[in-house]
Coordinates of C-alpha atoms (C1' of nucleotides) and ligand atoms in Angstrom, one line a residue:
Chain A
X690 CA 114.0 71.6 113.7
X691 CA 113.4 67.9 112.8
X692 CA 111.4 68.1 109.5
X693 CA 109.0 65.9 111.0
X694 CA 108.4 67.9 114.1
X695 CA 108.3 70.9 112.0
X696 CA 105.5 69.3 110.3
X697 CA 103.6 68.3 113.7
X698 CA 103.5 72.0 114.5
X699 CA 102.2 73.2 111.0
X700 CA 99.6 70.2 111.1
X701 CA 98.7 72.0 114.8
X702 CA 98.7 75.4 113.3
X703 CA 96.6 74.6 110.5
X704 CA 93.8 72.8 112.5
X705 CA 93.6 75.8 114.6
X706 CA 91.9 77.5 111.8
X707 CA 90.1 74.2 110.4
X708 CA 92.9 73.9 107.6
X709 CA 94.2 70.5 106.2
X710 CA 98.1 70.1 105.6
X711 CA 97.7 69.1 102.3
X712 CA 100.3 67.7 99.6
X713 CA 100.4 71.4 97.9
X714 CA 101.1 73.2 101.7
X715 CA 103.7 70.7 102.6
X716 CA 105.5 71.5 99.0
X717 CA 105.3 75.1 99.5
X718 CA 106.5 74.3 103.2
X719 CA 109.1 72.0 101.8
X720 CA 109.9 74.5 98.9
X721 CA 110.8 77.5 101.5
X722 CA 112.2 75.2 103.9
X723 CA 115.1 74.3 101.1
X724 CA 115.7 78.1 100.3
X725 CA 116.2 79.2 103.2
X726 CA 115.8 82.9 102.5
X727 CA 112.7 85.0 101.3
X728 CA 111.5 83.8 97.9
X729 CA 109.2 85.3 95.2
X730 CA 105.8 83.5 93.9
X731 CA 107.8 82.8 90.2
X732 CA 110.4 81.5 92.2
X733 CA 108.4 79.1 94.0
X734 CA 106.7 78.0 90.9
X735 CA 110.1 77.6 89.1
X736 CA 111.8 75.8 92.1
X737 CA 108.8 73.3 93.0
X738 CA 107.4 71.4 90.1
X739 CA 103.9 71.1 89.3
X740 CA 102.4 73.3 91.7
X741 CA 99.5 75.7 90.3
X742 CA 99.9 79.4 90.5
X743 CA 96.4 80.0 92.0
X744 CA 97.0 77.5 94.5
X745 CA 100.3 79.1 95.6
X746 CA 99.0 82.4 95.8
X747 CA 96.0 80.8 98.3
X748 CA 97.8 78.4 100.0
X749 CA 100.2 81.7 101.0
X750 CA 97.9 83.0 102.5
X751 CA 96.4 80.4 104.5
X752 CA 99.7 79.9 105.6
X753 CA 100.7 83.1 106.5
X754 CA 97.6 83.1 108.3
X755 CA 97.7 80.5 110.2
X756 CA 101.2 81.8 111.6
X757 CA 103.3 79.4 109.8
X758 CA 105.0 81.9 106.7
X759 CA 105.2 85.5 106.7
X760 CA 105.2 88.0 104.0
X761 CA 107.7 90.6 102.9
X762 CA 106.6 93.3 101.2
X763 CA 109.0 95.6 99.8
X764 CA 109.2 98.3 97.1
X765 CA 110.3 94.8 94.2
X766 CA 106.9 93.7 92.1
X767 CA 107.0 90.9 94.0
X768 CA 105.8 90.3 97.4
X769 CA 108.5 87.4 99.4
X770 CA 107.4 84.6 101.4
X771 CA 109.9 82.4 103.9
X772 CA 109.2 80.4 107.1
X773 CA 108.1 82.4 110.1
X774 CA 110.0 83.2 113.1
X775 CA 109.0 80.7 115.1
X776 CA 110.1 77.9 113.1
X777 CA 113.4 79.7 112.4
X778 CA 114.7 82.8 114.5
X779 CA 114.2 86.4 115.2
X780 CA 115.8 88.1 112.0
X781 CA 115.7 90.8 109.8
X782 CA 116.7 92.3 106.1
X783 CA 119.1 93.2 103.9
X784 CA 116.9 94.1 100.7
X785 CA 119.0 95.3 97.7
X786 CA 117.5 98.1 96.2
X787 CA 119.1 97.3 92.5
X788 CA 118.3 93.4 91.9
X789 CA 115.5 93.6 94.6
X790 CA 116.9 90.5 96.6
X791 CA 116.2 90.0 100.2
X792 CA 118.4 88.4 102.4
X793 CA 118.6 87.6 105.9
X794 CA 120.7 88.9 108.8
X795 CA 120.8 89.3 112.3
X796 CA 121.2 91.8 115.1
X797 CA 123.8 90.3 118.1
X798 CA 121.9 90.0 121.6
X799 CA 122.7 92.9 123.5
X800 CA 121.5 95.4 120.0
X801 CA 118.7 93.0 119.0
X802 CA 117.6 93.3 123.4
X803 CA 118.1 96.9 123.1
X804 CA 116.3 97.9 120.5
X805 CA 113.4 95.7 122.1
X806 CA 113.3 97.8 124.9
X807 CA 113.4 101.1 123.6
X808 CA 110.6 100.1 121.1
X809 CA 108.6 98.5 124.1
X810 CA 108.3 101.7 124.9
X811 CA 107.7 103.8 122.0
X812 CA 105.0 101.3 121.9
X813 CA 103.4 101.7 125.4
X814 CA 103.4 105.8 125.1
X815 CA 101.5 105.2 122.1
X816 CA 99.4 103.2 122.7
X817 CA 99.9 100.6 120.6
X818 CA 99.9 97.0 120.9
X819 CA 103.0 95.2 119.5
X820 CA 102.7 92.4 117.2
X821 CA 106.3 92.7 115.6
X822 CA 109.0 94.8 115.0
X823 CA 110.4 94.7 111.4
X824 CA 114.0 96.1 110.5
X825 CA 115.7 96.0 107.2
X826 CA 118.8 97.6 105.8
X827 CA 118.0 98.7 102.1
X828 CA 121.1 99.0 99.9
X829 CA 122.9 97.8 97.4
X830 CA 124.0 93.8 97.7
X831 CA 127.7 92.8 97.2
X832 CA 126.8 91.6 93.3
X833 CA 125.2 94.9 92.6
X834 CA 127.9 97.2 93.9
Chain B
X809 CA 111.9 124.3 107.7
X810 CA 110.2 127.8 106.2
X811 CA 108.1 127.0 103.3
X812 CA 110.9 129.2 100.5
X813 CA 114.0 126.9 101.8
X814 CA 112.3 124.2 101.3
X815 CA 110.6 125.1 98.1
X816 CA 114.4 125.7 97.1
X817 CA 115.9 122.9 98.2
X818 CA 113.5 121.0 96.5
X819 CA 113.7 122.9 93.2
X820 CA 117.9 122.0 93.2
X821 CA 117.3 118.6 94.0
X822 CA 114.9 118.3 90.8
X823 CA 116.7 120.6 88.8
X824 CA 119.8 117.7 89.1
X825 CA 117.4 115.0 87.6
X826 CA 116.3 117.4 84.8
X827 CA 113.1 117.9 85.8
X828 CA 110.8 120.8 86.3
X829 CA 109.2 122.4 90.1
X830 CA 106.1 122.4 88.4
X831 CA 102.7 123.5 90.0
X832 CA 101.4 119.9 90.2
X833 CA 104.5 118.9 92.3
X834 CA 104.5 121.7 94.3
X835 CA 100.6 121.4 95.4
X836 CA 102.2 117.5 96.2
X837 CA 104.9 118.2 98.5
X838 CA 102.3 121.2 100.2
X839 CA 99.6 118.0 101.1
X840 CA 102.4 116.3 101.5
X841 CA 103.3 119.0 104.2
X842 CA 100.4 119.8 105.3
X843 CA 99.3 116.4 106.6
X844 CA 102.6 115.8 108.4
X845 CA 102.1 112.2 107.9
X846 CA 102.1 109.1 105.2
X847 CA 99.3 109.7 103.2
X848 CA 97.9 107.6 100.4
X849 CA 97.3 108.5 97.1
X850 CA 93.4 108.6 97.6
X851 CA 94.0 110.5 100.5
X852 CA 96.1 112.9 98.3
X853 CA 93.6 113.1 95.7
X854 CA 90.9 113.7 98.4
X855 CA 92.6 116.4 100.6
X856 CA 93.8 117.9 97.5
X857 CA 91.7 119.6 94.7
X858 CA 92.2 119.4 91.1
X859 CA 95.0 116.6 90.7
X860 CA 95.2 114.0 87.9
X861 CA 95.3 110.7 89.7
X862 CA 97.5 109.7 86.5
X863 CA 99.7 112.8 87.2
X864 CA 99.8 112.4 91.2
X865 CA 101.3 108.7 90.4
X866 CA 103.7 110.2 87.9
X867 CA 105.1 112.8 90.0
X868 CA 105.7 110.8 93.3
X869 CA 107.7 108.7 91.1
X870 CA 109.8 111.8 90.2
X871 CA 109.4 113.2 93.3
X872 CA 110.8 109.9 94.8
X873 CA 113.6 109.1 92.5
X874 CA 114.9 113.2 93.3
X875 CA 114.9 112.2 96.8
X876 CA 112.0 114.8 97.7
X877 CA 109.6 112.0 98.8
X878 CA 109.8 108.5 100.3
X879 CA 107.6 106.0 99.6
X880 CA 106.0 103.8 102.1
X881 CA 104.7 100.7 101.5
X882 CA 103.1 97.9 104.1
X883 CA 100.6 94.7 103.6
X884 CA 97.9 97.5 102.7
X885 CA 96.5 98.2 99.7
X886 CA 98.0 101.3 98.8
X887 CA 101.3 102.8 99.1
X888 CA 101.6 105.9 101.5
X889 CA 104.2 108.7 100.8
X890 CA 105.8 111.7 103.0
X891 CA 108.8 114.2 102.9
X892 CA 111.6 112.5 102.7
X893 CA 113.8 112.5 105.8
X894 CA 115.9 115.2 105.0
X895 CA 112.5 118.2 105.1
X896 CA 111.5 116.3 108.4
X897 CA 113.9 114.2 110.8
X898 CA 114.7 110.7 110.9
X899 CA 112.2 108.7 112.3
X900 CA 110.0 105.2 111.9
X901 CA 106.4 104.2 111.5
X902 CA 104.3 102.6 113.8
X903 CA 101.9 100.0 111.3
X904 CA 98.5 98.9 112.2
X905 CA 97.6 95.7 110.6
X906 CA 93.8 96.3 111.8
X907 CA 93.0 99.6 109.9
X908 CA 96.3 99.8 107.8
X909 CA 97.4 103.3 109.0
X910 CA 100.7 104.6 109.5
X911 CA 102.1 106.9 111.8
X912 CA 105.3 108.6 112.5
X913 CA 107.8 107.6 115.8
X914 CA 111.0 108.2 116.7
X915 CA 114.0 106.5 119.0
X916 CA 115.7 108.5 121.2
X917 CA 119.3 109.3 120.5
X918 CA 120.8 106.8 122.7
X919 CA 118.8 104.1 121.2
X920 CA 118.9 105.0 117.4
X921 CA 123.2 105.2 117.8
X922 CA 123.3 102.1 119.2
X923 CA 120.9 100.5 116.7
X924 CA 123.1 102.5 114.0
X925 CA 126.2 101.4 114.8
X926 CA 125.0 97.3 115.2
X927 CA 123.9 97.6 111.5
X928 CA 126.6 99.1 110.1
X929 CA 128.6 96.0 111.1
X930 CA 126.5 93.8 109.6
X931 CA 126.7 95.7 106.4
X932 CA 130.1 95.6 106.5
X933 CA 130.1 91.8 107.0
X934 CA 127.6 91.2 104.3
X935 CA 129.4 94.1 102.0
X936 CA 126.4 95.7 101.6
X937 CA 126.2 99.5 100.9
X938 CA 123.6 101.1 103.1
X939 CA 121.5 103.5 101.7
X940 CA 118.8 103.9 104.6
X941 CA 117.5 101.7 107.5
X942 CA 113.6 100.5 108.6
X943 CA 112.5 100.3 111.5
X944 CA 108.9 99.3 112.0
X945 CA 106.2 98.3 114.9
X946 CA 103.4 96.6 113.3
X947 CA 100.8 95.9 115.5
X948 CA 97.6 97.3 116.4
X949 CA 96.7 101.1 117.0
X950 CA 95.0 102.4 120.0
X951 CA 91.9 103.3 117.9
X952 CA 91.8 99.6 116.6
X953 CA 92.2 98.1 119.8
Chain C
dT267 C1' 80.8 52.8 99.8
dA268 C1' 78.3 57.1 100.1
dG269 C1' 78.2 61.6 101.5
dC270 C1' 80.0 65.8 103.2
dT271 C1' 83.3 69.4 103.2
dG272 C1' 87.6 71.5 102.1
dT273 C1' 90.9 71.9 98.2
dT274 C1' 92.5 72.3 93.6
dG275 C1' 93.4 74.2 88.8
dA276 C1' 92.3 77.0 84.9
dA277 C1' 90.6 80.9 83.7
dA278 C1' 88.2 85.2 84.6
dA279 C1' 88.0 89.2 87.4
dC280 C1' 90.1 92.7 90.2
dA281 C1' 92.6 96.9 91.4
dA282 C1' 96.7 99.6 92.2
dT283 C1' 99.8 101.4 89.2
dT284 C1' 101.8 102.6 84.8
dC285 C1' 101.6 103.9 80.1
dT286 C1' 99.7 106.4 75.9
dC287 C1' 99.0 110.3 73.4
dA288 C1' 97.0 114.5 72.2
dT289 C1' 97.0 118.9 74.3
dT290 C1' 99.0 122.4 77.3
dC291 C1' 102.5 124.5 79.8
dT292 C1' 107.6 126.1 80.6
dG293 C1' 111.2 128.5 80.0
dA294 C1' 115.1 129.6 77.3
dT295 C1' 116.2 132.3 73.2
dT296 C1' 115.5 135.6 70.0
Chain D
dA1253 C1' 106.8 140.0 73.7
dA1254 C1' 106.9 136.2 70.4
dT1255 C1' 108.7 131.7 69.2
dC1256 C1' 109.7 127.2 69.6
dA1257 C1' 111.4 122.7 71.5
dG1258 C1' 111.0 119.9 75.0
dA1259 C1' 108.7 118.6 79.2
dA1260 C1' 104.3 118.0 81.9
dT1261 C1' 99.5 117.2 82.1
dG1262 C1' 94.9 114.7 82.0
dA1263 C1' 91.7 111.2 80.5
dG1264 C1' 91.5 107.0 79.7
dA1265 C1' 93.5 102.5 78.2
dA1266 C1' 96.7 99.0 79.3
dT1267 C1' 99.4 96.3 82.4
dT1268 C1' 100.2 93.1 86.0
dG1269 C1' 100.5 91.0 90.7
dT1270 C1' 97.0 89.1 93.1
dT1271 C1' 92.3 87.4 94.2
dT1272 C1' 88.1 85.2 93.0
dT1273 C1' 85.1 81.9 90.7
dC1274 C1' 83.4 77.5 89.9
dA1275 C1' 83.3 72.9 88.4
dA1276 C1' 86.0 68.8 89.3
dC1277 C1' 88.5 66.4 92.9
dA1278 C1' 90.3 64.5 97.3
dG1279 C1' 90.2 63.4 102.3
dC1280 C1' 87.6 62.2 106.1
dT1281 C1' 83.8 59.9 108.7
dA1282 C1' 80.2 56.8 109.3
Ligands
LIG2558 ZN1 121.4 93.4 94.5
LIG2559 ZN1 113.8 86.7 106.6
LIG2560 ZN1 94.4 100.9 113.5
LIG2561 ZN1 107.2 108.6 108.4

DNA sequence: TAGCTGTTGAAAACAATTCTCATTCTGATT
DNA sequence: AATCAGAATGAGAATTGTTTTCAACAGCTA
Protein backbone atom coordinates (compact mmCIF):
# COMPACT_ATOMS: atom_id res chain seq x y z
CA UNK A 1 0.00 0.00 0.00
CA UNK A 2 1.03 3.49 -1.22
CA UNK A 3 2.39 5.21 1.99
CA UNK A 4 0.10 7.94 1.29
CA UNK A 5 -3.00 5.98 1.00
CA UNK A 6 -1.94 4.07 3.97
CA UNK A 7 -1.99 7.36 5.66
CA UNK A 8 -5.61 8.41 4.20
CA UNK A 9 -6.98 5.29 5.88
CA UNK A 10 -5.31 5.82 9.35
CA UNK A 11 -6.32 9.65 9.12
CA UNK A 12 -10.08 7.88 8.50
CA UNK A 13 -9.63 5.50 11.32
CA UNK A 14 -8.51 7.94 13.77
CA UNK A 15 -11.40 10.43 13.15
CA UNK A 16 -13.69 7.64 13.73
CA UNK A 17 -12.84 7.91 17.28
CA UNK A 18 -12.26 11.88 17.36
CA UNK A 19 -8.35 11.22 17.13
CA UNK A 20 -5.89 13.56 15.28
CA UNK A 21 -2.95 11.88 13.16
CA UNK A 22 -0.43 13.63 14.68
CA UNK A 23 3.46 13.95 14.00
CA UNK A 24 4.20 11.29 17.07
CA UNK A 25 1.30 8.56 15.45
CA UNK A 26 2.62 8.97 11.99
CA UNK A 27 6.33 8.17 13.54
CA UNK A 28 5.16 5.29 15.39
CA UNK A 29 3.16 4.37 12.03
CA UNK A 30 6.23 5.11 10.07
CA UNK A 31 8.53 3.33 12.68
CA UNK A 32 6.46 -0.13 12.33
CA UNK A 33 5.85 0.37 8.86
CA UNK A 34 9.89 0.10 8.30
CA UNK A 35 10.18 -3.09 10.59
CA UNK A 36 8.05 -4.89 9.14
CA UNK A 37 7.66 -7.50 11.90
CA UNK A 38 6.37 -7.21 15.68
CA UNK A 39 8.46 -4.75 17.60
CA UNK A 40 8.87 -4.10 21.42
CA UNK A 41 8.25 -0.44 23.11
CA UNK A 42 12.44 -0.17 23.71
CA UNK A 43 12.65 -0.98 20.29
CA UNK A 44 10.60 1.61 19.02
CA UNK A 45 12.17 4.15 21.22
CA UNK A 46 15.67 2.95 20.08
CA UNK A 47 14.71 2.81 16.27
CA UNK A 48 12.63 6.27 16.14
CA UNK A 49 14.46 9.25 17.56
CA UNK A 50 13.00 11.54 19.86
CA UNK A 51 9.89 10.08 20.61
CA UNK A 52 8.78 10.11 24.47
CA UNK A 53 8.12 6.83 26.20
CA UNK A 54 4.69 7.94 27.74
CA UNK A 55 3.61 9.07 24.46
CA UNK A 56 4.45 5.74 22.84
CA UNK A 57 2.87 3.72 25.36
CA UNK A 58 -0.55 6.11 24.69
CA UNK A 59 -0.39 6.62 21.31
CA UNK A 60 -0.33 2.43 21.25
CA UNK A 61 -3.11 2.30 22.43
CA UNK A 62 -5.08 4.77 20.57
CA UNK A 63 -3.87 3.07 17.77
CA UNK A 64 -4.53 -0.19 18.53
CA UNK A 65 -7.79 1.03 19.26
CA UNK A 66 -8.72 2.64 16.55
CA UNK A 67 -7.96 -0.61 14.44
CA UNK A 68 -4.89 0.59 12.92
CA UNK A 69 -1.90 -1.70 15.26
CA UNK A 70 -2.42 -4.71 17.15
CA UNK A 71 -0.82 -6.00 20.11
CA UNK A 72 1.04 -9.24 20.75
CA UNK A 73 1.23 -10.47 23.95
CA UNK A 74 3.27 -13.26 24.66
CA UNK A 75 5.04 -14.96 27.65
CA UNK A 76 8.53 -12.07 26.75
CA UNK A 77 8.37 -8.87 29.29
CA UNK A 78 7.46 -7.10 26.55
CA UNK A 79 4.25 -6.77 24.93
CA UNK A 80 4.82 -6.38 20.54
CA UNK A 81 3.16 -3.95 18.39
CA UNK A 82 3.14 -4.14 14.28
CA UNK A 83 0.54 -2.87 11.66
CA UNK A 84 -2.77 -4.60 11.64
CA UNK A 85 -4.11 -6.98 9.33
CA UNK A 86 -5.80 -4.86 7.33
CA UNK A 87 -3.12 -2.79 6.23
CA UNK A 88 -0.86 -5.84 5.74
CA UNK A 89 -2.35 -9.54 5.50
CA UNK A 90 -3.86 -12.31 7.44
CA UNK A 91 -0.70 -13.82 9.37
CA UNK A 92 0.41 -15.46 12.20
CA UNK A 93 3.59 -16.34 14.62
CA UNK A 94 6.61 -17.85 15.04
CA UNK A 95 7.61 -16.63 18.72
CA UNK A 96 11.00 -18.07 19.93
CA UNK A 97 10.73 -19.18 23.26
CA UNK A 98 14.74 -18.52 24.00
CA UNK A 99 15.40 -14.79 22.63
CA UNK A 100 11.62 -14.02 22.79
CA UNK A 101 11.50 -12.82 19.02
CA UNK A 102 8.33 -12.86 17.11
CA UNK A 103 8.20 -13.31 13.61
CA UNK A 104 5.81 -13.59 10.97
CA UNK A 105 4.54 -16.44 8.81
CA UNK A 106 1.82 -17.63 6.90
CA UNK A 107 -0.56 -20.47 6.44
CA UNK A 108 -1.04 -21.42 2.38
CA UNK A 109 -4.90 -20.93 1.26
CA UNK A 110 -6.43 -24.14 1.39
CA UNK A 111 -4.90 -24.66 5.43
CA UNK A 112 -5.37 -21.00 6.33
CA UNK A 113 -9.55 -21.64 4.58
CA UNK A 114 -9.65 -24.67 6.51
CA UNK A 115 -8.87 -23.94 9.70
CA UNK A 116 -11.44 -20.98 9.12
CA UNK A 117 -14.11 -23.16 8.74
CA UNK A 118 -13.60 -25.59 11.28
CA UNK A 119 -13.20 -22.67 13.78
CA UNK A 120 -16.43 -20.97 12.32
CA UNK A 121 -17.76 -23.57 13.83
CA UNK A 122 -16.29 -24.26 17.12
CA UNK A 123 -17.37 -20.71 17.31
CA UNK A 124 -21.11 -21.02 16.43
CA UNK A 125 -21.67 -24.17 18.90
CA UNK A 126 -20.34 -21.95 21.43
CA UNK A 127 -21.68 -19.35 21.21
CA UNK A 128 -19.33 -17.05 20.61
CA UNK A 129 -18.85 -14.23 18.44
CA UNK A 130 -15.54 -14.17 16.37
CA UNK A 131 -13.40 -11.22 16.33
CA UNK A 132 -10.09 -13.06 15.34
CA UNK A 133 -8.36 -16.14 15.29
CA UNK A 134 -4.73 -15.98 16.60
CA UNK A 135 -2.11 -18.89 15.83
CA UNK A 136 1.49 -19.03 16.67
CA UNK A 137 4.09 -21.65 16.56
CA UNK A 138 6.33 -21.28 19.82
CA UNK A 139 9.81 -22.70 19.52
CA UNK A 140 13.01 -22.18 19.27
CA UNK A 141 14.23 -19.64 16.19
CA UNK A 142 17.05 -20.70 13.75
CA UNK A 143 19.77 -18.39 15.83
CA UNK A 144 18.76 -19.94 19.06
CA UNK A 145 18.89 -23.63 17.98
CA UNK B 1 -6.57 -39.71 34.61
CA UNK B 2 -7.00 -41.25 38.46
CA UNK B 3 -5.88 -38.78 40.96
CA UNK B 4 -2.42 -41.42 42.22
CA UNK B 5 -1.19 -41.56 38.31
CA UNK B 6 -1.22 -38.39 38.06
CA UNK B 7 0.01 -37.47 41.48
CA UNK B 8 2.92 -39.83 40.16
CA UNK B 9 3.48 -38.59 37.04
CA UNK B 10 3.73 -35.39 38.42
CA UNK B 11 6.07 -36.22 41.22
CA UNK B 12 8.80 -37.86 38.28
CA UNK B 13 8.43 -34.92 36.25
CA UNK B 14 9.55 -32.69 39.38
CA UNK B 15 11.69 -35.08 40.81
CA UNK B 16 13.94 -34.50 37.11
CA UNK B 17 14.22 -30.71 37.91
CA UNK B 18 15.22 -31.32 41.54
CA UNK B 19 12.40 -30.20 43.07
CA UNK B 20 10.12 -31.40 45.75
CA UNK B 21 5.92 -32.67 45.39
CA UNK B 22 5.38 -30.57 48.26
CA UNK B 23 1.91 -29.87 49.88
CA UNK B 24 1.61 -26.44 48.45
CA UNK B 25 2.07 -27.78 44.87
CA UNK B 26 -0.05 -30.47 45.26
CA UNK B 27 -3.16 -28.32 46.75
CA UNK B 28 -2.09 -26.29 43.18
CA UNK B 29 -2.40 -28.87 40.66
CA UNK B 30 -5.83 -30.21 42.85
CA UNK B 31 -7.56 -26.40 42.11
CA UNK B 32 -5.87 -26.64 39.19
CA UNK B 33 -7.95 -29.93 38.66
CA UNK B 34 -10.73 -29.17 40.15
CA UNK B 35 -11.72 -26.23 38.14
CA UNK B 36 -11.10 -27.93 34.80
CA UNK B 37 -10.28 -24.64 33.31
CA UNK B 38 -7.58 -21.59 33.13
CA UNK B 39 -7.85 -20.04 36.28
CA UNK B 40 -6.15 -16.95 37.59
CA UNK B 41 -4.07 -16.58 40.37
CA UNK B 42 -6.78 -14.61 42.41
CA UNK B 43 -9.01 -17.18 41.41
CA UNK B 44 -6.51 -19.69 42.88
CA UNK B 45 -6.02 -17.91 45.91
CA UNK B 46 -9.89 -17.49 46.26
CA UNK B 47 -11.07 -21.10 45.49
CA UNK B 48 -8.18 -22.29 47.47
CA UNK B 49 -7.67 -21.87 51.29
CA UNK B 50 -4.50 -21.11 52.96
CA UNK B 51 -2.01 -20.32 50.05
CA UNK B 52 0.81 -17.69 50.01
CA UNK B 53 0.11 -15.55 47.10
CA UNK B 54 4.09 -15.22 47.13
CA UNK B 55 4.28 -19.08 47.18
CA UNK B 56 1.29 -19.72 44.57
CA UNK B 57 3.54 -17.38 42.04
CA UNK B 58 6.65 -19.35 42.96
CA UNK B 59 5.35 -22.70 42.46
CA UNK B 60 3.53 -22.17 38.99
CA UNK B 61 6.75 -21.06 37.93
CA UNK B 62 8.15 -24.55 38.98
CA UNK B 63 5.27 -26.18 38.20
CA UNK B 64 5.62 -24.62 34.66
CA UNK B 65 9.17 -25.02 33.90
CA UNK B 66 8.56 -29.14 35.05
CA UNK B 67 6.05 -29.21 32.40
CA UNK B 68 3.14 -29.91 35.03
CA UNK B 69 1.37 -26.58 34.19
CA UNK B 70 0.96 -24.20 31.27
CA UNK B 71 0.67 -20.78 31.53
CA UNK B 72 -1.88 -18.76 29.69
CA UNK B 73 -1.52 -15.40 29.05
CA UNK B 74 -3.97 -12.88 26.86
CA UNK B 75 -4.55 -8.81 26.76
CA UNK B 76 -5.95 -9.38 30.52
CA UNK B 77 -4.59 -8.39 33.47
CA UNK B 78 -3.58 -11.60 34.89
CA UNK B 79 -2.14 -14.63 33.64
CA UNK B 80 -4.43 -17.87 33.83
CA UNK B 81 -2.84 -21.39 34.33
CA UNK B 82 -4.15 -25.18 33.70
CA UNK B 83 -2.75 -28.87 33.48
CA UNK B 84 -0.57 -28.93 31.09
CA UNK B 85 -1.74 -30.85 27.93
CA UNK B 86 -0.31 -34.02 28.73
CA UNK B 87 -3.01 -34.55 32.30
CA UNK B 88 -5.82 -33.24 29.94
CA UNK B 89 -5.84 -33.40 25.97
CA UNK B 90 -4.77 -31.14 23.41
CA UNK B 91 -6.97 -28.37 22.94
CA UNK B 92 -7.34 -24.33 22.39
CA UNK B 93 -9.01 -21.47 24.21
CA UNK B 94 -11.75 -19.50 23.17
CA UNK B 95 -10.73 -15.59 24.57
CA UNK B 96 -13.33 -13.02 25.41
CA UNK B 97 -12.02 -9.59 25.07
CA UNK B 98 -15.29 -8.21 26.92
CA UNK B 99 -14.89 -9.97 30.37
CA UNK B 100 -11.35 -11.49 29.81
CA UNK B 101 -12.27 -15.18 30.39
CA UNK B 102 -10.94 -18.11 28.91
CA UNK B 103 -12.34 -21.31 28.11
CA UNK B 104 -11.22 -24.55 26.78
CA UNK B 105 -12.17 -25.97 22.81
CA UNK B 106 -11.03 -28.41 20.75
CA UNK B 107 -10.68 -29.26 16.73
CA UNK B 108 -11.81 -32.23 15.55
CA UNK B 109 -9.19 -34.73 14.36
CA UNK B 110 -9.60 -34.01 10.77
CA UNK B 111 -9.06 -30.46 11.31
CA UNK B 112 -6.31 -30.35 13.98
CA UNK B 113 -4.06 -33.00 11.33
CA UNK B 114 -4.47 -30.86 8.65
CA UNK B 115 -3.65 -27.71 10.64
CA UNK B 116 -0.57 -29.87 12.07
CA UNK B 117 0.80 -30.91 9.21
CA UNK B 118 0.60 -27.05 7.35
CA UNK B 119 2.74 -25.80 10.26
CA UNK B 120 5.10 -28.20 10.41
CA UNK B 121 6.20 -27.05 6.93
CA UNK B 122 6.52 -23.78 7.77
CA UNK B 123 8.72 -24.63 10.57
CA UNK B 124 10.76 -26.47 8.52
CA UNK B 125 11.05 -23.56 6.03
CA UNK B 126 11.78 -21.09 8.74
CA UNK B 127 14.05 -23.79 10.65
CA UNK B 128 12.31 -23.33 13.58
CA UNK B 129 11.98 -26.18 16.22
CA UNK B 130 8.44 -26.49 17.37
CA UNK B 131 7.76 -26.96 20.81
CA UNK B 132 3.91 -26.41 20.85
CA UNK B 133 1.23 -24.68 18.68
CA UNK B 134 -1.72 -21.77 19.62
CA UNK B 135 -4.60 -21.63 18.47
CA UNK B 136 -6.96 -19.00 19.76
CA UNK B 137 -10.65 -17.41 18.98
CA UNK B 138 -10.74 -14.10 20.58
CA UNK B 139 -13.96 -12.64 20.46
CA UNK B 140 -16.78 -12.21 22.50
CA UNK B 141 -18.46 -14.92 24.87
CA UNK B 142 -22.12 -15.62 24.83
CA UNK B 143 -22.50 -14.19 28.35
CA UNK B 144 -20.83 -10.92 27.09
CA UNK B 145 -22.83 -10.61 24.18
C1' DT C 1 -5.53 36.58 16.86
C1' DA C 2 -8.11 34.44 20.46
C1' DG C 3 -10.12 30.59 22.30
C1' DC C 4 -11.09 25.84 22.61
C1' DT C 5 -9.78 21.10 22.76
C1' DG C 6 -6.77 17.36 22.10
C1' DT C 7 -1.84 16.07 22.68
C1' DT C 8 2.64 15.90 24.67
C1' DG C 9 6.54 14.99 28.00
C1' DA C 10 8.38 14.25 32.54
C1' DA C 11 7.61 12.33 36.42
C1' DA C 12 4.64 9.97 39.75
C1' DA C 13 1.55 6.26 40.47
C1' DC C 14 0.01 1.66 39.65
C1' DA C 15 -0.24 -3.35 39.79
C1' DA C 16 1.11 -7.94 38.49
C1' DT C 17 4.88 -10.40 39.48
C1' DT C 18 9.35 -11.46 41.55
C1' DC C 19 12.57 -11.31 45.17
C1' DT C 20 14.32 -11.33 50.13
C1' DC C 21 15.14 -13.50 54.21
C1' DA C 22 14.04 -15.46 58.52
C1' DT C 23 11.58 -19.50 59.68
C1' DT C 24 9.79 -24.07 58.79
C1' DC C 25 9.57 -28.31 56.50
C1' DT C 26 11.62 -32.54 53.97
C1' DG C 27 13.80 -36.40 53.57
C1' DA C 28 18.04 -38.76 53.51
C1' DT C 29 21.40 -40.56 56.80
C1' DT C 30 22.90 -42.10 60.99
C1' DA D 1 13.97 -41.69 66.38
C1' DA D 2 17.31 -37.90 66.09
C1' DT D 3 20.11 -35.03 63.21
C1' DC D 4 21.30 -32.04 59.78
C1' DA D 5 21.68 -29.82 55.18
C1' DG D 6 19.19 -28.14 51.75
C1' DA D 7 14.76 -26.85 49.93
C1' DA D 8 10.23 -24.55 50.54
C1' DT D 9 7.33 -21.28 52.79
C1' DG D 10 5.08 -16.75 54.09
C1' DA D 11 5.00 -11.87 54.78
C1' DG D 12 6.37 -8.15 53.01
C1' DA D 13 9.54 -5.31 50.16
C1' DA D 14 11.26 -4.54 45.67
C1' DT D 15 10.90 -4.58 40.79
C1' DT D 16 9.21 -3.21 36.39
C1' DG D 17 6.19 -2.83 32.34
C1' DT D 18 2.56 0.09 31.86
C1' DT D 19 -0.82 3.80 32.99
C1' DT D 20 -1.98 8.15 34.81
C1' DT D 21 -1.35 12.98 36.09
C1' DC D 22 -0.88 17.63 35.05
C1' DA D 23 1.10 21.73 33.36
C1' DA D 24 2.71 23.35 28.98
C1' DC D 25 1.88 23.05 24.07
C1' DA D 26 -0.08 22.55 19.32
C1' DG D 27 -3.84 22.38 15.91
C1' DC D 28 -8.16 23.82 14.45
C1' DT D 29 -12.01 27.20 13.90
C1' DA D 30 -14.03 31.56 13.85
ZN1 LIG E 1 15.28 -17.09 19.34
ZN1 LIG F 1 2.58 -10.31 12.85
ZN1 LIG G 1 -17.11 -12.65 28.18
ZN1 LIG H 1 -6.90 -24.70 28.10
Amino acid sequence: MATDDLDDEIHALLRREDQRYTKGRRALVATLRAEGQPVTIPQILDASDGLAQSSVYRNLVVLEEAGVVTRIVTNDDFARFELAEQFTHHHHHLICSSCGDVVDFSLDDQAEAGLDEALHDVAEQAGFTVEAHRLDLVGTCADCD
